mmCIF file with all atom_site columns, C-alpha atoms in Angstrom:
data_model
loop_
_atom_site.group_PDB
_atom_site.id
_atom_site.type_symbol
_atom_site.label_atom_id
_atom_site.label_alt_id
_atom_site.label_comp_id
_atom_site.label_asym_id
_atom_site.label_entity_id
_atom_site.label_seq_id
_atom_site.pdbx_PDB_ins_code
_atom_site.Cartn_x
_atom_site.Cartn_y
_atom_site.Cartn_z
_atom_site.occupancy
_atom_site.B_iso_or_equiv
_atom_site.pdbx_formal_charge
_atom_site.auth_seq_id
_atom_site.auth_comp_id
_atom_site.auth_asym_id
_atom_site.auth_atom_id
_atom_site.pdbx_PDB_model_num
ATOM 1   C CA . MET A 1 1   ? -23.688 -21.712  81.074  1.00 0.00 ? 1   MET A CA 1
ATOM 2   C CA . THR A 1 2   ? -23.891 -25.150  82.886  1.00 0.00 ? 2   THR A CA 1
ATOM 3   C CA . VAL A 1 3   ? -25.333 -28.129  81.394  1.00 0.00 ? 3   VAL A CA 1
ATOM 4   C CA . SER A 1 4   ? -28.697 -29.941  82.951  1.00 0.00 ? 4   SER A CA 1
ATOM 5   C CA . PRO A 1 5   ? -30.276 -33.076  80.962  1.00 0.00 ? 5   PRO A CA 1
ATOM 6   C CA . ARG A 1 6   ? -32.853 -31.271  79.508  1.00 0.00 ? 6   ARG A CA 1
ATOM 7   C CA . THR A 1 7   ? -30.491 -28.748  76.756  1.00 0.00 ? 7   THR A CA 1
ATOM 8   C CA . CYS A 1 8   ? -28.066 -32.153  76.220  1.00 0.00 ? 8   CYS A CA 1
ATOM 9   C CA . PRO A 1 9   ? -29.568 -35.900  76.293  1.00 0.00 ? 9   PRO A CA 1
ATOM 10  C CA . SER A 1 10  ? -26.134 -36.806  76.777  1.00 0.00 ? 10  SER A CA 1
ATOM 11  C CA . ALA A 1 11  ? -24.720 -35.083  80.625  1.00 0.00 ? 11  ALA A CA 1
ATOM 12  C CA . ARG A 1 12  ? -24.793 -36.770  83.470  1.00 0.00 ? 12  ARG A CA 1
ATOM 13  C CA . PRO A 1 13  ? -26.836 -35.078  86.206  1.00 0.00 ? 13  PRO A CA 1
ATOM 14  C CA . THR A 1 14  ? -24.043 -33.786  88.434  1.00 0.00 ? 14  THR A CA 1
ATOM 15  C CA . ALA A 1 15  ? -24.419 -34.505  91.620  1.00 0.00 ? 15  ALA A CA 1
ATOM 16  C CA . ALA A 1 16  ? -21.901 -35.403  94.779  1.00 0.00 ? 16  ALA A CA 1
ATOM 17  C CA . PRO A 1 17  ? -19.448 -37.550  95.119  1.00 0.00 ? 17  PRO A CA 1
ATOM 18  C CA . THR A 1 18  ? -19.958 -40.995  96.170  1.00 0.00 ? 18  THR A CA 1
ATOM 19  C CA . ALA A 1 19  ? -16.911 -43.167  97.364  1.00 0.00 ? 19  ALA A CA 1
ATOM 20  C CA . HIS A 1 20  ? -17.551 -46.823  95.639  1.00 0.00 ? 20  HIS A CA 1
ATOM 21  C CA . ARG A 1 21  ? -15.444 -49.819  95.937  1.00 0.00 ? 21  ARG A CA 1
ATOM 22  C CA . ARG A 1 22  ? -13.897 -50.552  92.783  1.00 0.00 ? 22  ARG A CA 1
ATOM 23  C CA . VAL A 1 23  ? -15.333 -54.245  91.811  1.00 0.00 ? 23  VAL A CA 1
ATOM 24  C CA . ARG A 1 24  ? -13.064 -56.445  90.321  1.00 0.00 ? 24  ARG A CA 1
ATOM 25  C CA . PRO A 1 25  ? -14.229 -57.956  87.508  1.00 0.00 ? 25  PRO A CA 1
ATOM 26  C CA . THR A 1 26  ? -13.739 -61.901  88.747  1.00 0.00 ? 26  THR A CA 1
ATOM 27  C CA . GLU A 1 27  ? -15.527 -60.880  92.451  1.00 0.00 ? 27  GLU A CA 1
ATOM 28  C CA . HIS A 1 28  ? -18.673 -59.327  90.405  1.00 0.00 ? 28  HIS A CA 1
ATOM 29  C CA . PRO A 1 29  ? -20.874 -61.684  90.449  1.00 0.00 ? 29  PRO A CA 1
ATOM 30  C CA . THR A 1 30  ? -21.662 -62.162  87.213  1.00 0.00 ? 30  THR A CA 1
ATOM 31  C CA . ALA A 1 31  ? -18.441 -62.455  86.230  1.00 0.00 ? 31  ALA A CA 1
ATOM 32  C CA . ARG A 1 32  ? -16.810 -65.248  84.285  1.00 0.00 ? 32  ARG A CA 1
ATOM 33  C CA . PRO A 1 33  ? -14.095 -66.276  86.100  1.00 0.00 ? 33  PRO A CA 1
ATOM 34  C CA . HIS A 1 34  ? -10.653 -66.371  84.066  1.00 0.00 ? 34  HIS A CA 1
ATOM 35  C CA . HIS A 1 35  ? -8.891  -69.590  85.247  1.00 0.00 ? 35  HIS A CA 1
ATOM 36  C CA . ARG A 1 36  ? -10.702 -72.927  85.887  1.00 0.00 ? 36  ARG A CA 1
ATOM 37  C CA . ALA A 1 37  ? -12.331 -72.870  88.996  1.00 0.00 ? 37  ALA A CA 1
ATOM 38  C CA . ARG A 1 38  ? -11.009 -74.995  91.714  1.00 0.00 ? 38  ARG A CA 1
ATOM 39  C CA . THR A 1 39  ? -13.002 -77.505  94.558  1.00 0.00 ? 39  THR A CA 1
ATOM 40  C CA . PRO A 1 40  ? -12.069 -76.777  98.157  1.00 0.00 ? 40  PRO A CA 1
ATOM 41  C CA . ASP A 1 41  ? -9.862  -80.390  98.519  1.00 0.00 ? 41  ASP A CA 1
ATOM 42  C CA . GLY A 1 42  ? -7.292  -78.344  95.468  1.00 0.00 ? 42  GLY A CA 1
ATOM 43  C CA . GLY A 1 43  ? -9.009  -79.779  92.894  1.00 0.00 ? 43  GLY A CA 1
ATOM 44  C CA . CYS A 1 44  ? -10.405 -78.948  89.479  1.00 0.00 ? 44  CYS A CA 1
ATOM 45  C CA . ASP A 1 45  ? -14.178 -78.802  88.372  1.00 0.00 ? 45  ASP A CA 1
ATOM 46  C CA . PRO A 1 46  ? -14.125 -79.919  84.515  1.00 0.00 ? 46  PRO A CA 1
ATOM 47  C CA . THR A 1 47  ? -16.768 -78.091  84.948  1.00 0.00 ? 47  THR A CA 1
ATOM 48  C CA . GLY A 1 48  ? -15.689 -74.889  85.472  1.00 0.00 ? 48  GLY A CA 1
ATOM 49  C CA . ARG A 1 49  ? -17.970 -74.294  87.763  1.00 0.00 ? 49  ARG A CA 1
ATOM 50  C CA . ARG A 1 50  ? -18.007 -73.310  91.598  1.00 0.00 ? 50  ARG A CA 1
ATOM 51  C CA . PRO A 1 51  ? -18.810 -76.559  93.033  1.00 0.00 ? 51  PRO A CA 1
ATOM 52  C CA . ARG A 1 52  ? -22.711 -76.059  94.729  1.00 0.00 ? 52  ARG A CA 1
ATOM 53  C CA . HIS A 1 53  ? -21.659 -77.607  98.149  1.00 0.00 ? 53  HIS A CA 1
ATOM 54  C CA . PRO A 1 54  ? -19.004 -76.723  99.696  1.00 0.00 ? 54  PRO A CA 1
ATOM 55  C CA . ARG A 1 55  ? -16.984 -80.790  100.420 1.00 0.00 ? 55  ARG A CA 1
ATOM 56  C CA . ALA A 1 56  ? -17.954 -80.878  96.656  1.00 0.00 ? 56  ALA A CA 1
ATOM 57  C CA . ALA A 1 57  ? -14.976 -83.101  95.340  1.00 0.00 ? 57  ALA A CA 1
ATOM 58  C CA . CYS A 1 58  ? -13.462 -83.349  91.689  1.00 0.00 ? 58  CYS A CA 1
ATOM 59  C CA . THR A 1 59  ? -13.923 -86.727  90.397  1.00 0.00 ? 59  THR A CA 1
ATOM 60  C CA . THR A 1 60  ? -13.724 -88.442  87.322  1.00 0.00 ? 60  THR A CA 1
ATOM 61  C CA . PRO A 1 61  ? -15.475 -91.151  86.121  1.00 0.00 ? 61  PRO A CA 1
ATOM 62  C CA . GLY A 1 62  ? -14.740 -94.901  87.581  1.00 0.00 ? 62  GLY A CA 1
ATOM 63  C CA . SER A 1 63  ? -12.852 -93.015  90.408  1.00 0.00 ? 63  SER A CA 1
ATOM 64  C CA . ALA A 1 64  ? -14.632 -93.022  93.738  1.00 0.00 ? 64  ALA A CA 1
ATOM 65  C CA . PRO A 1 65  ? -15.267 -89.774  95.838  1.00 0.00 ? 65  PRO A CA 1
ATOM 66  C CA . GLY A 1 66  ? -12.798 -89.360  98.646  1.00 0.00 ? 66  GLY A CA 1
ATOM 67  C CA . SER A 1 67  ? -10.513 -91.728  96.346  1.00 0.00 ? 67  SER A CA 1
ATOM 68  C CA . ALA A 1 68  ? -7.273  -90.144  94.811  1.00 0.00 ? 68  ALA A CA 1
ATOM 69  C CA . PRO A 1 69  ? -9.323  -88.234  91.885  1.00 0.00 ? 69  PRO A CA 1
ATOM 70  C CA . GLY A 1 70  ? -7.332  -90.362  87.927  1.00 0.00 ? 70  GLY A CA 1
ATOM 71  C CA . PRO A 1 71  ? -6.622  -88.536  85.377  1.00 0.00 ? 71  PRO A CA 1
ATOM 72  C CA . ALA A 1 72  ? -9.651  -87.955  83.006  1.00 0.00 ? 72  ALA A CA 1
ATOM 73  C CA . ARG A 1 73  ? -9.813  -88.785  79.680  1.00 0.00 ? 73  ARG A CA 1
ATOM 74  C CA . HIS A 1 74  ? -8.559  -86.246  78.118  1.00 0.00 ? 74  HIS A CA 1
ATOM 75  C CA . ASP A 1 75  ? -5.571  -85.647  81.085  1.00 0.00 ? 75  ASP A CA 1
ATOM 76  C CA . ALA A 1 76  ? -4.181  -89.110  79.740  1.00 0.00 ? 76  ALA A CA 1
ATOM 77  C CA . GLY A 1 77  ? -4.714  -88.284  75.764  1.00 0.00 ? 77  GLY A CA 1
ATOM 78  C CA . ALA A 1 78  ? -3.002  -84.649  76.669  1.00 0.00 ? 78  ALA A CA 1
ATOM 79  C CA . LEU A 1 79  ? -0.152  -86.558  78.877  1.00 0.00 ? 79  LEU A CA 1
ATOM 80  C CA . ALA A 1 80  ? 0.843   -88.755  75.924  1.00 0.00 ? 80  ALA A CA 1
ATOM 81  C CA . ALA A 1 81  ? 0.730   -86.292  72.798  1.00 0.00 ? 81  ALA A CA 1
ATOM 82  C CA . ARG A 1 82  ? 3.798   -84.286  75.394  1.00 0.00 ? 82  ARG A CA 1
ATOM 83  C CA . PHE A 1 83  ? 5.202   -87.442  75.361  1.00 0.00 ? 83  PHE A CA 1
ATOM 84  C CA . ALA A 1 84  ? 5.153   -88.143  72.377  1.00 0.00 ? 84  ALA A CA 1
ATOM 85  C CA . HIS A 1 85  ? 6.744   -84.863  70.605  1.00 0.00 ? 85  HIS A CA 1
ATOM 86  C CA . GLN A 1 86  ? 9.631   -85.435  72.824  1.00 0.00 ? 86  GLN A CA 1
ATOM 87  C CA . LEU A 1 87  ? 10.026  -88.600  72.511  1.00 0.00 ? 87  LEU A CA 1
ATOM 88  C CA . VAL A 1 88  ? 10.487  -87.984  68.826  1.00 0.00 ? 88  VAL A CA 1
ATOM 89  C CA . GLU A 1 89  ? 12.514  -85.420  69.127  1.00 0.00 ? 89  GLU A CA 1
ATOM 90  C CA . VAL A 1 90  ? 15.071  -87.988  71.304  1.00 0.00 ? 90  VAL A CA 1
ATOM 91  C CA . LEU A 1 91  ? 14.944  -90.686  67.838  1.00 0.00 ? 91  LEU A CA 1
ATOM 92  C CA . THR A 1 92  ? 15.386  -87.477  65.977  1.00 0.00 ? 92  THR A CA 1
ATOM 93  C CA . GLY A 1 93  ? 18.443  -86.760  67.794  1.00 0.00 ? 93  GLY A CA 1
ATOM 94  C CA . ALA A 1 94  ? 17.208  -83.154  69.208  1.00 0.00 ? 94  ALA A CA 1
ATOM 95  C CA . ARG A 1 95  ? 17.200  -84.129  72.186  1.00 0.00 ? 95  ARG A CA 1
ATOM 96  C CA . PRO A 1 96  ? 19.554  -86.176  74.419  1.00 0.00 ? 96  PRO A CA 1
ATOM 97  C CA . SER A 1 97  ? 18.550  -89.032  75.552  1.00 0.00 ? 97  SER A CA 1
ATOM 98  C CA . GLY A 1 98  ? 18.755  -88.404  78.454  1.00 0.00 ? 98  GLY A CA 1
ATOM 99  C CA . GLN A 1 99  ? 16.691  -85.633  79.673  1.00 0.00 ? 99  GLN A CA 1
ATOM 100 C CA . LEU A 1 100 ? 13.804  -88.732  79.010  1.00 0.00 ? 100 LEU A CA 1
ATOM 101 C CA . MET A 1 101 ? 15.355  -91.155  81.941  1.00 0.00 ? 101 MET A CA 1
ATOM 102 C CA . ARG A 1 102 ? 13.284  -89.829  84.677  1.00 0.00 ? 102 ARG A CA 1
ATOM 103 C CA . HIS A 1 103 ? 10.478  -90.892  82.697  1.00 0.00 ? 103 HIS A CA 1
ATOM 104 C CA . THR A 1 104 ? 11.071  -93.736  81.351  1.00 0.00 ? 104 THR A CA 1
ATOM 105 C CA . SER A 1 105 ? 11.372  -97.335  83.837  1.00 0.00 ? 105 SER A CA 1
ATOM 106 C CA . LEU A 1 106 ? 14.086  -99.081  83.465  1.00 0.00 ? 106 LEU A CA 1
ATOM 107 C CA . ASP A 1 107 ? 12.990  -102.059 80.302  1.00 0.00 ? 107 ASP A CA 1
ATOM 108 C CA . GLY A 1 108 ? 11.565  -98.755  78.452  1.00 0.00 ? 108 GLY A CA 1
ATOM 109 C CA . TYR A 1 109 ? 14.886  -96.674  78.941  1.00 0.00 ? 109 TYR A CA 1
ATOM 110 C CA . GLY A 1 110 ? 17.037  -99.512  77.714  1.00 0.00 ? 110 GLY A CA 1
ATOM 111 C CA . GLN A 1 111 ? 14.404  -99.999  74.194  1.00 0.00 ? 111 GLN A CA 1
ATOM 112 C CA . LEU A 1 112 ? 14.745  -96.403  73.879  1.00 0.00 ? 112 LEU A CA 1
ATOM 113 C CA . ALA A 1 113 ? 18.681  -96.376  73.994  1.00 0.00 ? 113 ALA A CA 1
ATOM 114 C CA . SER A 1 114 ? 18.568  -99.491  71.307  1.00 0.00 ? 114 SER A CA 1
ATOM 115 C CA . LEU A 1 115 ? 16.588  -97.644  69.323  1.00 0.00 ? 115 LEU A CA 1
ATOM 116 C CA . VAL A 1 116 ? 18.279  -94.151  69.686  1.00 0.00 ? 116 VAL A CA 1
ATOM 117 C CA . ARG A 1 117 ? 21.864  -96.546  68.691  1.00 0.00 ? 117 ARG A CA 1
ATOM 118 C CA . ALA A 1 118 ? 19.949  -98.432  65.430  1.00 0.00 ? 118 ALA A CA 1
ATOM 119 C CA . GLY A 1 119 ? 19.020  -94.898  64.098  1.00 0.00 ? 119 GLY A CA 1
ATOM 120 C CA . ALA A 1 120 ? 14.974  -96.136  64.054  1.00 0.00 ? 120 ALA A CA 1
ATOM 121 C CA . LEU A 1 121 ? 13.440  -92.413  62.882  1.00 0.00 ? 121 LEU A CA 1
ATOM 122 C CA . ARG A 1 122 ? 16.716  -91.167  60.732  1.00 0.00 ? 122 ARG A CA 1
ATOM 123 C CA . ARG A 1 123 ? 16.427  -87.779  58.979  1.00 0.00 ? 123 ARG A CA 1
ATOM 124 C CA . GLY A 1 124 ? 16.881  -87.921  55.021  1.00 0.00 ? 124 GLY A CA 1
ATOM 125 C CA . GLY A 1 125 ? 18.711  -84.696  55.217  1.00 0.00 ? 125 GLY A CA 1
ATOM 126 C CA . PRO A 1 126 ? 19.880  -81.579  57.993  1.00 0.00 ? 126 PRO A CA 1
ATOM 127 C CA . ALA A 1 127 ? 16.857  -79.866  56.625  1.00 0.00 ? 127 ALA A CA 1
ATOM 128 C CA . ASP A 1 128 ? 13.597  -82.681  57.194  1.00 0.00 ? 128 ASP A CA 1
ATOM 129 C CA . ARG A 1 129 ? 11.998  -81.282  60.364  1.00 0.00 ? 129 ARG A CA 1
ATOM 130 C CA . PRO A 1 130 ? 9.639   -84.502  61.846  1.00 0.00 ? 130 PRO A CA 1
ATOM 131 C CA . ARG A 1 131 ? 6.447   -84.468  61.166  1.00 0.00 ? 131 ARG A CA 1
ATOM 132 C CA . LEU A 1 132 ? 4.120   -85.899  63.777  1.00 0.00 ? 132 LEU A CA 1
ATOM 133 C CA . GLY A 1 133 ? 0.026   -87.115  63.240  1.00 0.00 ? 133 GLY A CA 1
ATOM 134 C CA . PRO A 1 134 ? -2.396  -86.766  65.718  1.00 0.00 ? 134 PRO A CA 1
ATOM 135 C CA . VAL A 1 135 ? -1.721  -88.812  68.737  1.00 0.00 ? 135 VAL A CA 1
ATOM 136 C CA . HIS A 1 136 ? -3.997  -91.666  69.074  1.00 0.00 ? 136 HIS A CA 1
ATOM 137 C CA . ASP A 1 137 ? -4.324  -93.633  71.849  1.00 0.00 ? 137 ASP A CA 1
ATOM 138 C CA . ARG A 1 138 ? -6.795  -95.367  74.379  1.00 0.00 ? 138 ARG A CA 1
ATOM 139 C CA . SER A 1 139 ? -6.110  -97.029  78.361  1.00 0.00 ? 139 SER A CA 1
ATOM 140 C CA . PRO A 1 140 ? -6.569  -100.389 79.217  1.00 0.00 ? 140 PRO A CA 1
ATOM 141 C CA . SER A 1 141 ? -6.870  -99.626  82.909  1.00 0.00 ? 141 SER A CA 1
ATOM 142 C CA . PRO A 1 142 ? -6.749  -96.875  84.670  1.00 0.00 ? 142 PRO A CA 1
ATOM 143 C CA . ASP A 1 143 ? -2.953  -96.673  85.115  1.00 0.00 ? 143 ASP A CA 1
ATOM 144 C CA . ALA A 1 144 ? -1.946  -96.572  81.863  1.00 0.00 ? 144 ALA A CA 1
ATOM 145 C CA . VAL A 1 145 ? -2.209  -95.161  78.993  1.00 0.00 ? 145 VAL A CA 1
ATOM 146 C CA . GLU A 1 146 ? -1.033  -96.581  75.345  1.00 0.00 ? 146 GLU A CA 1
ATOM 147 C CA . ALA A 1 147 ? -0.122  -94.450  72.449  1.00 0.00 ? 147 ALA A CA 1
ATOM 148 C CA . CYS A 1 148 ? 1.373   -94.217  68.806  1.00 0.00 ? 148 CYS A CA 1
ATOM 149 C CA . VAL A 1 149 ? 1.785   -91.903  66.377  1.00 0.00 ? 149 VAL A CA 1
ATOM 150 C CA . ARG A 1 150 ? 2.438   -90.877  62.330  1.00 0.00 ? 150 ARG A CA 1
ATOM 151 C CA . VAL A 1 151 ? 6.486   -89.533  61.471  1.00 0.00 ? 151 VAL A CA 1
ATOM 152 C CA . ASP A 1 152 ? 6.600   -87.935  58.349  1.00 0.00 ? 152 ASP A CA 1
ATOM 153 C CA . LEU A 1 153 ? 10.210  -86.882  57.961  1.00 0.00 ? 153 LEU A CA 1
ATOM 154 C CA . GLY A 1 154 ? 10.177  -85.576  54.238  1.00 0.00 ? 154 GLY A CA 1
ATOM 155 C CA . ARG A 1 155 ? 9.398   -89.103  52.333  1.00 0.00 ? 155 ARG A CA 1
ATOM 156 C CA . ARG A 1 156 ? 10.054  -91.457  54.918  1.00 0.00 ? 156 ARG A CA 1
ATOM 157 C CA . HIS A 1 157 ? 6.981   -92.018  57.167  1.00 0.00 ? 157 HIS A CA 1
ATOM 158 C CA . HIS A 1 158 ? 7.235   -94.270  60.278  1.00 0.00 ? 158 HIS A CA 1
ATOM 159 C CA . MET A 1 159 ? 5.384   -95.075  63.525  1.00 0.00 ? 159 MET A CA 1
ATOM 160 C CA . VAL A 1 160 ? 6.057   -94.967  67.205  1.00 0.00 ? 160 VAL A CA 1
ATOM 161 C CA . ALA A 1 161 ? 4.237   -96.391  69.655  1.00 0.00 ? 161 ALA A CA 1
ATOM 162 C CA . PHE A 1 162 ? 5.019   -96.517  73.765  1.00 0.00 ? 162 PHE A CA 1
ATOM 163 C CA . ARG A 1 163 ? 3.494   -97.458  76.610  1.00 0.00 ? 163 ARG A CA 1
ATOM 164 C CA . LEU A 1 164 ? 2.878   -94.712  79.581  1.00 0.00 ? 164 LEU A CA 1
ATOM 165 C CA . GLU A 1 165 ? 2.413   -96.252  83.098  1.00 0.00 ? 165 GLU A CA 1
ATOM 166 C CA . GLN A 1 166 ? 0.703   -94.470  86.708  1.00 0.00 ? 166 GLN A CA 1
ATOM 167 C CA . ARG A 1 167 ? 3.584   -95.477  89.233  1.00 0.00 ? 167 ARG A CA 1
ATOM 168 C CA . GLY A 1 168 ? 5.239   -95.318  92.015  1.00 0.00 ? 168 GLY A CA 1
ATOM 169 C CA . PRO A 1 169 ? 3.455   -93.769  95.309  1.00 0.00 ? 169 PRO A CA 1
ATOM 170 C CA . ALA A 1 170 ? 3.316   -90.599  93.827  1.00 0.00 ? 170 ALA A CA 1
ATOM 171 C CA . GLY A 1 171 ? 1.678   -92.500  91.144  1.00 0.00 ? 171 GLY A CA 1
ATOM 172 C CA . GLN A 1 172 ? 4.879   -90.764  88.911  1.00 0.00 ? 172 GLN A CA 1
ATOM 173 C CA . TRP A 1 173 ? 3.712   -91.466  84.813  1.00 0.00 ? 173 TRP A CA 1
ATOM 174 C CA . GLN A 1 174 ? 6.421   -92.927  83.136  1.00 0.00 ? 174 GLN A CA 1
ATOM 175 C CA . CYS A 1 175 ? 7.523   -95.335  79.820  1.00 0.00 ? 175 CYS A CA 1
ATOM 176 C CA . THR A 1 176 ? 7.281   -98.546  80.081  1.00 0.00 ? 176 THR A CA 1
ATOM 177 C CA . ALA A 1 177 ? 8.193   -99.623  76.240  1.00 0.00 ? 177 ALA A CA 1
ATOM 178 C CA . VAL A 1 178 ? 9.334   -98.616  72.671  1.00 0.00 ? 178 VAL A CA 1
ATOM 179 C CA . GLU A 1 179 ? 8.721   -99.199  69.160  1.00 0.00 ? 179 GLU A CA 1
ATOM 180 C CA . ALA A 1 180 ? 9.514   -97.184  66.189  1.00 0.00 ? 180 ALA A CA 1
ATOM 181 C CA . ARG A 1 181 ? 9.038   -99.354  62.681  1.00 0.00 ? 181 ARG A CA 1
#
């Protein structure tokens, strides 16, 4: 007995197998990409869509097309948050200060080392883990970020402030000033 669409409405009609090319989800015209779209120059399209014109460049506010793109506002905040976590780990003794040497200028490393020696962020006890509040940052210029964060250590509260500047021909971000109270 053969099942036909009349006897069983959910049955599919039997047909000769056709050769279909399997389409990957990212190749499908209506599929959304799982990652951010890239522009032809290798930059990231902040909207997540592909550029309409192949020569469309990814620019950030305040940068001219064709110039080296500076950090977007959300990138400066993320950079400040990542550096704040690493800085607090150094100041509390959970990380050696030498790990931040390549991310600090000579003056910045001198300030960091003196804060570590003075014990600026001393733990109240062995069980006290530092808790960071929100990182507040601002960009006084396109190549600088100033940030501060509140650090809770047990019953004590501290403030850590630092300045990051883009330096050198590669534009690497370096900490140029650190202060903790």
